[in-house]
Amino acid sequence: MSQVRNRNNTEKKVVSDEERLTDQQKKELADLKKVHPANEFGGIIGTFLLTFILPVVVYWIWASLEFNEGYLLRPAELSVEGIKAFFVNLYNIVMEHAYPTKQATIIYFSWFFFQAFLQHFVPGRKVLGSPLPGGKRLEYTLNGWASWWITMIAVPAAAYFGLFKATILYDNYGSMLTVVNIWSFVFTFLLKIQAKIQDDEERMSGHFFYDFWMGFARNPRIGSFDLKLFCEARPGLILWVLMNFSIAAKQYETYGFVSISTLLVCAFHAWYIADYYYHEEAILTTMDIITEKFGYMLVYGDLAWVPFTYCFQCYYLYKHLVAGAPIQITIAYALGVVALKCFGFYLFRWVNSQKHEFRRNPDHLIWGKKPDFILTKRGTKLLCSGFWGICRHLNYTGDIILSWAWCLPCLFDSPAPYFYGIYFTTLDLHRCWRDHNACLEKYGDDWRNYCKRVPYVFIPRIF
Ligand code: NDP
């Protein structure tokens, strides 16, 4: 009898998830299933072109570094014939030197699944992500810091004890790049199938290439394994650092020393990634995790673009010779570059941490004062104090300064090593504009109000 009464009482209390949602949350969920306009990244044509042009750009700069001492390969003449000959030449280089070999496939997938193993099995702190539309919060296991150190000890140790050569990544660069290009396509198709089966697709436009680029589900998972967090944070980022080290090892093997410029670039990049893992929780409040869907843009960016292009400075420093030897810089120049790097890093780190800390604990003092904020209709708070009261994206300013500091050790013979600075400045300008539009959509008048209170974006009183 009492069991029945208990059950009845409990039944009265059970309110379906649907009923518990506020009107705002219901509207957010309904909006996700509406057809969305294909208006980002140049729309249907832009995303189609980007999908195929980006891999060609990477092959082009790599071929320039590997076969032309870092000077950009160009058509011999600006005519249809000249351009055709240029592409035929590039195609031949790829076929001959970037064919997806069995060895490259084994290396890459051993790496990929080693990182997946670490993400799944290394113990870590459990934290909740930011609220998603509808208010749901996903649980993440943060074990990046431990996984980073396990990898940074295990891989050099394996090379030291002769399991493979330290130059293995450089020696297989071209073939691995092709393996990853193919894998990015296959992986994105698998994400599409998973999202379709689980009815997890959101903000779809109905245009195949646009949706392929923008993605399907926001947080696809296999059990508790978060595919987006994994790709964002593991196989690409650490491979980038190891790729640098492998190129440095090649420089050592060839010339018997590692140049100051190469040491600086390797140290800067390793520091950036170590810091990333040290502050791993901050990734959960980034646009990639909160807002973006998981599709080819992020898959290709995370798996191919980051590790295979962010190492171009090191690649250039190995291949580009001045009077038959690697580039040499003076100590004074090196110190200037380090000073710029430290300034950029200070901005980047503390601006990001300030927002993150505020979101975790809104009462935490900022520069000795209680933070000022706008309480939005969504329930989240927009910080108007500290760095976030000076400009709306000083974190991007810091990152842009960093990106140029990483290029400067290459000196100025060729634009190829400046690829990262140019790309990253463009990315952050575009990202800022996209984030502005996303926030306008999310917050409406609250965001307009914030923009009025903090009118500058990157540089106080200028821009
Ligand atoms: P932000 O960390 O600036 O995140 C933007 C989001 O933060 C907004 O959508 C909004 O989301 C929230 N927000 C905006 N203004 C405020 C405010 N005043 N108070 C509180 N919350 C606010 O940008 P990203 O996620 O793009 O980037 C994070 C860092 O990662 C940057 O430094 C960036 O440069 C770096 N990065 C580096 C890359 C690389 O390849 N090296 C690639 C991509 C990023 P909400 O309110 O919904 O939380």
Coordinates of C-alpha atoms and ligand atoms in Angstrom, one line a residue:
M1 CA 0.0 0.0 0.0
S2 CA 2.7 2.5 1.1
Q3 CA 4.7 1.5 -2.0
V4 CA 1.7 2.5 -4.2
R5 CA 1.3 5.8 -2.4
N6 CA 5.0 6.5 -2.7
R7 CA 4.8 5.7 -6.4
N8 CA 1.8 8.0 -6.8
N9 CA 3.6 10.8 -4.9
T10 CA 6.6 10.3 -7.0
E11 CA 4.6 10.3 -10.2
K12 CA 3.0 13.6 -9.2
K13 CA 6.5 15.1 -8.8
V14 CA 7.8 13.7 -12.1
V15 CA 7.7 16.5 -14.6
S16 CA 9.0 15.7 -18.0
D17 CA 12.1 17.5 -19.2
E18 CA 10.0 19.2 -21.8
E19 CA 7.7 20.8 -19.2
R20 CA 10.6 22.0 -17.0
L21 CA 12.0 24.2 -19.8
T22 CA 11.4 27.9 -19.7
D23 CA 9.8 29.5 -22.7
Q24 CA 13.2 31.0 -23.8
Q25 CA 14.7 27.5 -23.7
K26 CA 11.9 25.9 -25.6
K27 CA 12.3 28.6 -28.3
E28 CA 16.1 28.0 -28.4
L29 CA 15.5 24.3 -29.0
A30 CA 12.8 24.9 -31.6
D31 CA 15.1 27.3 -33.5
L32 CA 17.8 24.6 -33.9
K33 CA 15.4 22.5 -35.9
K34 CA 14.4 25.3 -38.3
V35 CA 16.0 25.6 -41.7
H36 CA 18.9 28.0 -41.3
P37 CA 20.2 30.3 -44.1
A38 CA 23.4 29.3 -45.8
N39 CA 25.0 32.7 -45.3
E40 CA 28.4 32.1 -43.6
F41 CA 31.8 31.6 -45.3
G42 CA 30.6 32.8 -48.6
G43 CA 27.5 30.6 -48.5
I44 CA 27.0 27.5 -50.7
I45 CA 29.7 28.5 -53.3
G46 CA 32.2 29.7 -50.6
T47 CA 32.0 26.6 -48.5
F48 CA 32.3 24.4 -51.6
L49 CA 35.4 26.2 -52.8
L50 CA 37.0 26.3 -49.3
T51 CA 36.5 22.5 -48.9
F52 CA 38.6 21.8 -52.0
I53 CA 41.0 24.8 -52.1
L54 CA 42.4 24.6 -48.5
P55 CA 44.1 21.2 -49.1
V56 CA 45.6 22.5 -52.3
V57 CA 46.9 25.6 -50.5
V58 CA 48.6 23.3 -48.0
Y59 CA 50.2 21.2 -50.7
W60 CA 51.3 24.3 -52.5
I61 CA 53.1 25.9 -49.5
W62 CA 54.6 22.5 -48.5
A63 CA 55.9 21.9 -52.0
S64 CA 57.4 25.4 -52.0
L65 CA 59.2 24.7 -48.7
E66 CA 60.3 21.3 -49.6
F67 CA 61.4 21.8 -53.2
N68 CA 61.9 25.5 -53.6
E69 CA 63.9 26.5 -50.5
G70 CA 60.8 28.2 -49.1
Y71 CA 60.2 30.6 -52.0
L72 CA 56.6 30.3 -53.1
L73 CA 56.2 28.2 -56.3
R74 CA 54.4 30.3 -59.0
P75 CA 53.3 29.9 -62.6
A76 CA 56.2 30.8 -64.9
E77 CA 53.8 33.1 -66.7
L78 CA 50.4 34.5 -66.1
S79 CA 48.6 32.8 -68.9
V80 CA 46.2 29.8 -69.1
E81 CA 49.2 27.6 -70.2
G82 CA 51.4 28.9 -67.4
I83 CA 48.7 28.3 -64.7
K84 CA 47.9 24.9 -66.2
A85 CA 51.7 24.0 -66.1
F86 CA 51.9 25.2 -62.5
F87 CA 49.0 22.9 -61.4
V88 CA 50.3 19.9 -63.4
N89 CA 53.7 20.4 -61.6
L90 CA 52.0 20.6 -58.2
Y91 CA 50.0 17.5 -59.0
N92 CA 53.1 15.6 -60.0
I93 CA 54.9 16.6 -56.8
V94 CA 51.9 15.3 -54.7
M95 CA 51.7 12.1 -56.6
E96 CA 55.4 11.4 -56.3
H97 CA 56.2 12.7 -52.8
A98 CA 52.8 12.8 -51.0
Y99 CA 51.4 9.5 -52.0
P100 CA 49.5 7.9 -49.0
T101 CA 51.9 5.1 -48.2
K102 CA 51.2 2.2 -45.8
Q103 CA 53.9 3.5 -43.5
A104 CA 52.3 6.9 -43.2
T105 CA 48.9 5.4 -42.7
I106 CA 50.2 3.2 -39.8
I107 CA 52.1 6.1 -38.2
Y108 CA 49.0 8.4 -38.4
F109 CA 46.4 6.0 -37.1
S110 CA 48.8 4.7 -34.3
W111 CA 49.0 8.3 -33.3
F112 CA 45.3 9.0 -33.6
F113 CA 44.2 6.0 -31.5
F114 CA 47.0 6.5 -29.0
Q115 CA 45.6 9.9 -28.3
A116 CA 42.0 8.5 -28.2
F117 CA 43.2 5.9 -25.7
L118 CA 44.7 8.6 -23.5
Q119 CA 41.6 10.8 -23.7
H120 CA 39.4 7.8 -22.7
F121 CA 41.5 6.1 -20.0
V122 CA 43.7 8.7 -18.3
P123 CA 42.0 9.8 -15.1
G124 CA 40.9 13.5 -14.9
R125 CA 38.7 16.0 -13.2
K126 CA 35.0 15.9 -14.3
V127 CA 33.5 19.2 -15.1
L128 CA 30.3 20.5 -16.6
G129 CA 30.4 22.4 -19.9
S130 CA 28.5 25.7 -20.6
P131 CA 24.7 25.5 -20.9
L132 CA 23.6 24.4 -24.3
P133 CA 20.4 25.6 -25.9
G134 CA 17.6 24.1 -23.7
G135 CA 19.9 24.5 -20.6
K136 CA 21.5 21.0 -20.8
R137 CA 25.2 20.8 -19.7
L138 CA 27.5 18.0 -20.8
E139 CA 30.1 16.4 -18.5
Y140 CA 33.7 16.4 -19.7
T141 CA 36.7 14.6 -18.3
L142 CA 39.7 17.0 -18.3
N143 CA 42.9 14.9 -18.6
G144 CA 44.7 16.9 -21.2
W145 CA 47.6 18.1 -18.9
A146 CA 48.4 14.5 -17.9
S147 CA 48.0 13.2 -21.5
W148 CA 50.3 16.0 -22.8
W149 CA 53.1 15.0 -20.4
I150 CA 52.6 11.3 -21.0
T151 CA 52.9 11.9 -24.8
M152 CA 55.9 14.3 -24.4
I153 CA 57.8 11.7 -22.4
A154 CA 56.7 8.6 -24.3
V155 CA 57.3 9.8 -27.8
P156 CA 60.8 11.2 -27.3
A157 CA 61.7 8.2 -25.1
A158 CA 60.6 5.8 -27.9
A159 CA 62.7 7.7 -30.4
Y160 CA 65.7 7.7 -28.0
F161 CA 65.5 4.0 -27.5
G162 CA 65.3 3.4 -31.3
L163 CA 61.7 2.4 -31.8
F164 CA 61.6 4.9 -34.6
K165 CA 63.7 7.8 -35.9
A166 CA 63.2 11.3 -34.4
T167 CA 62.8 12.5 -37.9
I168 CA 60.0 10.1 -38.7
L169 CA 57.3 12.8 -38.9
Y170 CA 59.4 15.1 -41.2
D171 CA 60.4 12.1 -43.4
N172 CA 56.7 11.1 -43.8
Y173 CA 55.2 14.6 -43.9
G174 CA 53.8 14.5 -47.5
S175 CA 52.3 11.0 -47.3
M176 CA 50.9 11.7 -43.8
L177 CA 49.3 14.9 -45.1
T178 CA 47.4 13.0 -47.8
V179 CA 46.4 10.3 -45.3
V180 CA 44.9 13.0 -43.0
N181 CA 43.2 14.8 -46.0
I182 CA 41.4 11.5 -46.9
W183 CA 40.6 10.8 -43.3
S184 CA 39.1 14.2 -42.7
F185 CA 36.6 13.6 -45.5
V186 CA 35.8 10.1 -44.3
F187 CA 35.5 11.2 -40.7
T188 CA 33.1 14.0 -41.6
F189 CA 30.9 11.6 -43.6
L190 CA 30.8 9.3 -40.5
L191 CA 29.8 12.3 -38.4
K192 CA 27.0 13.0 -40.9
I193 CA 25.7 9.4 -40.6
Q194 CA 25.9 9.4 -36.8
A195 CA 24.0 12.7 -36.6
K196 CA 21.3 11.5 -39.0
I197 CA 20.8 8.2 -37.2
Q198 CA 20.7 9.9 -33.7
D199 CA 18.5 12.8 -35.1
D200 CA 21.1 15.2 -33.7
E201 CA 21.4 17.5 -36.6
E202 CA 20.8 21.2 -35.9
R203 CA 20.7 24.5 -37.7
M204 CA 20.8 22.7 -41.1
S205 CA 20.4 24.6 -44.3
G206 CA 19.6 21.7 -46.6
H207 CA 22.5 22.5 -48.9
F208 CA 24.9 19.5 -49.0
F209 CA 28.3 21.3 -49.2
Y210 CA 27.3 24.1 -46.9
D211 CA 26.1 21.6 -44.2
F212 CA 29.2 19.4 -44.8
W213 CA 31.4 22.4 -44.1
M214 CA 29.5 23.8 -41.1
G215 CA 28.7 20.5 -39.5
F216 CA 25.7 18.5 -38.3
A217 CA 25.5 17.8 -34.5
R218 CA 27.0 20.2 -32.0
N219 CA 28.5 17.7 -29.6
P220 CA 28.7 14.2 -31.1
R221 CA 29.7 11.5 -28.7
I222 CA 30.3 7.8 -28.6
G223 CA 29.2 6.9 -25.1
S224 CA 31.0 9.5 -22.9
F225 CA 33.8 10.0 -25.6
D226 CA 33.4 13.5 -26.9
L227 CA 34.5 13.5 -30.5
K228 CA 34.7 17.3 -30.9
L229 CA 36.7 17.9 -27.8
F230 CA 39.0 15.1 -28.8
C231 CA 39.7 16.4 -32.3
E232 CA 39.9 20.0 -31.1
A233 CA 42.4 19.3 -28.3
R234 CA 44.4 16.1 -29.0
P235 CA 45.7 14.5 -32.2
G236 CA 46.3 17.8 -34.1
L237 CA 47.6 20.1 -31.4
I238 CA 50.2 17.7 -29.9
L239 CA 51.2 16.5 -33.4
W240 CA 51.9 20.1 -34.3
V241 CA 54.5 20.3 -31.5
L242 CA 56.0 16.9 -32.4
M243 CA 56.2 17.9 -36.0
N244 CA 58.3 20.9 -35.0
F245 CA 60.6 18.7 -32.9
S246 CA 60.9 16.2 -35.8
I247 CA 61.9 19.0 -38.2
A248 CA 64.4 20.3 -35.6
A249 CA 65.8 16.8 -35.4
K250 CA 66.2 16.8 -39.1
Q251 CA 68.1 20.1 -39.0
Y252 CA 70.4 18.6 -36.4
E253 CA 70.9 15.4 -38.4
T254 CA 71.8 17.5 -41.5
Y255 CA 73.8 20.4 -40.0
G256 CA 74.9 19.1 -36.6
F257 CA 73.1 21.9 -34.8
V258 CA 69.7 23.4 -34.2
S259 CA 69.6 27.1 -35.0
I260 CA 68.4 29.7 -32.4
S261 CA 65.5 30.6 -34.7
T262 CA 64.3 26.9 -34.7
L263 CA 64.8 26.6 -31.0
L264 CA 62.7 29.7 -30.4
V265 CA 59.9 28.6 -32.7
C266 CA 59.8 25.1 -31.1
A267 CA 59.9 26.6 -27.6
F268 CA 57.1 29.2 -28.4
H269 CA 54.8 26.6 -29.8
A270 CA 55.4 24.0 -27.1
W271 CA 54.8 26.7 -24.4
Y272 CA 51.5 27.7 -26.1
I273 CA 50.3 24.1 -26.2
A274 CA 51.5 23.3 -22.6
D275 CA 49.6 26.4 -21.4
Y276 CA 46.6 25.3 -23.3
Y277 CA 46.5 22.0 -21.4
Y278 CA 47.3 23.7 -18.1
H279 CA 44.2 25.9 -18.6
E280 CA 42.3 23.1 -20.3
E281 CA 39.0 23.9 -18.7
A282 CA 38.9 27.3 -20.6
I283 CA 38.4 25.4 -23.9
L284 CA 34.8 24.6 -22.6
T285 CA 33.9 28.3 -22.9
T286 CA 35.3 28.8 -26.4
M287 CA 33.2 29.3 -29.5
D288 CA 34.3 26.1 -31.1
I289 CA 32.9 24.0 -28.2
I290 CA 29.9 26.1 -27.3
T291 CA 28.6 27.3 -30.7
E292 CA 30.1 25.5 -33.7
K293 CA 28.6 22.3 -35.1
F294 CA 31.1 19.5 -35.9
G295 CA 31.7 19.2 -39.6
Y296 CA 34.5 19.4 -42.2
M297 CA 35.6 22.9 -41.2
L298 CA 36.6 21.8 -37.7
V299 CA 37.6 18.3 -38.6
Y300 CA 39.9 19.5 -41.3
G301 CA 41.1 22.4 -39.2
D302 CA 41.8 20.2 -36.2
L303 CA 43.3 17.2 -37.9
A304 CA 45.1 18.5 -40.9
W305 CA 45.4 22.3 -41.0
V306 CA 46.8 22.8 -37.4
P307 CA 49.6 20.1 -37.3
F308 CA 50.6 20.4 -41.0
T309 CA 50.6 24.2 -41.5
Y310 CA 51.4 25.5 -38.0
C311 CA 54.9 23.9 -38.3
F312 CA 55.7 25.8 -41.5
Q313 CA 58.0 28.2 -39.7
C314 CA 60.2 25.3 -38.5
Y315 CA 59.9 23.7 -41.9
Y316 CA 61.1 26.9 -43.5
L317 CA 64.0 27.3 -41.0
Y318 CA 65.2 23.9 -42.1
K319 CA 64.9 24.2 -45.8
H320 CA 65.7 27.9 -46.4
L321 CA 69.5 28.5 -46.4
V322 CA 71.4 31.7 -46.4
A323 CA 75.0 31.2 -47.8
G324 CA 74.5 27.5 -47.5
A325 CA 73.5 27.4 -43.8
P326 CA 70.3 27.8 -41.8
I327 CA 69.2 31.4 -40.9
Q328 CA 71.1 33.0 -38.0
I329 CA 69.7 35.8 -35.9
T330 CA 71.4 38.0 -33.4
I331 CA 70.9 37.7 -29.7
A332 CA 69.4 41.2 -29.6
Y333 CA 66.9 40.3 -32.3
A334 CA 66.0 37.1 -30.5
L335 CA 65.4 39.0 -27.3
G336 CA 63.1 41.4 -29.1
V337 CA 61.1 38.5 -30.5
V338 CA 60.9 37.0 -27.0
A339 CA 59.7 40.3 -25.6
L340 CA 56.9 40.5 -28.2
K341 CA 55.9 36.9 -27.6
C342 CA 55.7 37.5 -23.8
F343 CA 53.5 40.6 -24.3
G344 CA 51.2 38.8 -26.7
F345 CA 51.0 35.8 -24.4
Y346 CA 50.3 37.9 -21.4
L347 CA 47.3 39.5 -23.1
F348 CA 46.0 36.2 -24.6
R349 CA 46.3 34.3 -21.4
W350 CA 44.9 36.8 -18.9
V351 CA 42.0 38.0 -21.1
N352 CA 40.8 34.4 -21.6
S353 CA 41.3 33.5 -18.0
Q354 CA 39.5 36.6 -16.8
K355 CA 36.3 35.6 -18.7
H356 CA 36.7 32.0 -17.7
E357 CA 37.1 32.8 -14.0
F358 CA 34.2 35.3 -14.1
R359 CA 31.9 32.6 -15.6
R360 CA 33.0 30.2 -12.9
N361 CA 32.6 32.7 -10.0
P362 CA 31.0 36.0 -10.9
D363 CA 31.9 37.4 -7.5
H364 CA 35.6 36.9 -8.0
L365 CA 37.3 40.4 -7.8
I366 CA 38.8 41.7 -11.0
W367 CA 41.6 44.2 -10.6
G368 CA 40.6 44.6 -6.9
K369 CA 36.9 45.4 -7.6
K370 CA 33.6 43.6 -7.8
P371 CA 33.0 42.9 -11.5
D372 CA 30.5 44.9 -13.4
F373 CA 28.3 42.9 -15.8
I374 CA 25.1 42.8 -17.9
L375 CA 22.6 40.0 -16.8
T376 CA 21.2 38.8 -20.1
K377 CA 17.7 37.4 -20.7
R378 CA 19.3 34.0 -21.3
G379 CA 20.5 34.1 -17.7
T380 CA 24.2 34.3 -18.5
K381 CA 26.3 37.4 -17.6
L382 CA 28.4 39.5 -19.9
L383 CA 31.4 40.9 -18.2
C384 CA 32.0 44.6 -18.5
S385 CA 35.0 44.9 -16.2
G386 CA 38.8 44.3 -16.6
F387 CA 40.0 43.5 -20.1
W388 CA 36.4 42.9 -21.2
G389 CA 35.5 46.5 -20.3
I390 CA 38.4 47.8 -22.4
C391 CA 37.7 45.9 -25.7
R392 CA 35.4 43.1 -26.7
H393 CA 38.2 40.8 -28.0
L394 CA 41.5 41.6 -26.4
N395 CA 42.1 37.8 -26.3
Y396 CA 42.2 37.9 -30.1
T397 CA 44.6 40.9 -30.1
G398 CA 47.0 38.9 -27.9
D399 CA 46.7 35.9 -30.1
I400 CA 47.4 37.9 -33.2
I401 CA 50.5 39.5 -31.6
L402 CA 51.7 36.0 -30.7
S403 CA 51.2 34.7 -34.2
W404 CA 53.5 37.4 -35.7
A405 CA 56.1 36.8 -33.0
W406 CA 56.2 33.2 -34.1
C407 CA 57.0 34.2 -37.6
L408 CA 59.7 36.8 -37.0
P409 CA 62.6 34.3 -36.2
C410 CA 62.3 33.4 -39.9
L411 CA 63.5 36.9 -41.0
F412 CA 62.2 38.3 -44.3
D413 CA 63.4 36.5 -47.4
S414 CA 60.0 34.9 -48.3
P415 CA 56.4 35.3 -47.3
A416 CA 56.0 31.5 -46.8
P417 CA 56.8 31.4 -43.1
Y418 CA 54.4 34.4 -42.5
F419 CA 51.6 32.2 -43.7
Y420 CA 50.6 31.6 -40.0
G421 CA 50.5 35.3 -39.1
I422 CA 48.5 36.2 -42.2
Y423 CA 46.1 33.3 -41.8
F424 CA 45.6 33.8 -38.1
T425 CA 45.0 37.6 -38.4
T426 CA 42.4 36.9 -41.1
L427 CA 40.9 34.1 -39.0
D428 CA 40.5 36.2 -35.9
L429 CA 39.0 39.1 -37.8
H430 CA 36.5 36.8 -39.4
R431 CA 35.9 34.9 -36.1
C432 CA 35.3 38.2 -34.3
W433 CA 32.6 39.1 -36.9
R434 CA 31.0 35.7 -36.7
D435 CA 31.0 35.8 -32.9
H436 CA 29.5 39.2 -33.0
N437 CA 26.6 37.9 -35.2
A438 CA 26.2 34.8 -33.0
C439 CA 26.0 36.9 -29.9
L440 CA 23.5 39.3 -31.5
E441 CA 21.4 36.3 -32.3
K442 CA 21.8 34.8 -28.8
Y443 CA 21.5 38.0 -26.7
G444 CA 19.7 40.6 -28.9
D445 CA 19.4 43.9 -27.1
D446 CA 21.7 42.7 -24.3
W447 CA 24.5 42.3 -26.8
R448 CA 23.8 45.7 -28.4
N449 CA 23.9 47.2 -24.9
Y450 CA 27.3 45.6 -24.2
C451 CA 28.6 46.9 -27.6
K452 CA 27.5 50.4 -26.6
R453 CA 29.3 50.1 -23.2
V454 CA 32.4 48.6 -24.8
P455 CA 32.6 50.0 -28.3
Y456 CA 36.2 48.9 -29.3
V457 CA 37.0 45.4 -30.4
F458 CA 40.7 44.9 -30.7
I459 CA 42.6 48.1 -29.9
P460 CA 41.3 50.7 -27.4
R461 CA 40.3 54.0 -29.1
I462 CA 41.3 52.8 -32.5
F463 CA 39.4 49.7 -33.6
Ligands
NDP1 P1 36.0 33.8 -26.9 O1 36.7 33.1 -25.8 O2 36.2 35.3 -26.8 O3 34.5 33.4 -26.8 C1 33.5 34.1 -27.4 C2 32.2 33.8 -26.5 O4 32.5 34.3 -25.2 C3 31.0 34.5 -27.0 O5 30.3 33.8 -28.0 C4 30.2 34.6 -25.7 O6 29.6 33.3 -25.5 C5 31.2 34.8 -24.6 N1 31.5 36.2 -24.3 C6 31.7 37.2 -25.2 N2 31.9 38.4 -24.6 C7 31.7 38.1 -23.3 C8 31.8 38.9 -22.1 N3 32.0 40.2 -22.1 N4 31.6 38.3 -20.9 C9 31.4 37.0 -20.8 N5 31.3 36.2 -21.9 C10 31.5 36.7 -23.1 O7 36.6 33.4 -28.3 P2 37.0 32.0 -29.0 O8 36.2 31.0 -28.4 O9 36.8 32.3 -30.4 O10 38.5 31.9 -28.7 C11 39.2 31.7 -27.4 C12 40.7 31.8 -27.6 O11 41.2 30.8 -28.4 C13 41.1 33.1 -28.2 O12 42.2 33.7 -27.6 C14 41.4 32.7 -29.7 O13 42.3 33.6 -30.3 C15 42.0 31.3 -29.4 N6 41.9 30.5 -30.6 C16 43.1 30.0 -31.1 C17 43.1 29.2 -32.3 C18 44.4 28.8 -32.8 O14 44.3 28.1 -33.9 N7 45.6 29.1 -32.3 C19 41.9 28.9 -33.0 C20 40.7 29.4 -32.3 C21 40.7 30.2 -31.2 P3 28.6 32.9 -24.3 O15 28.1 34.1 -23.8 O16 27.6 32.0 -25.0 O17 29.4 32.1 -23.4

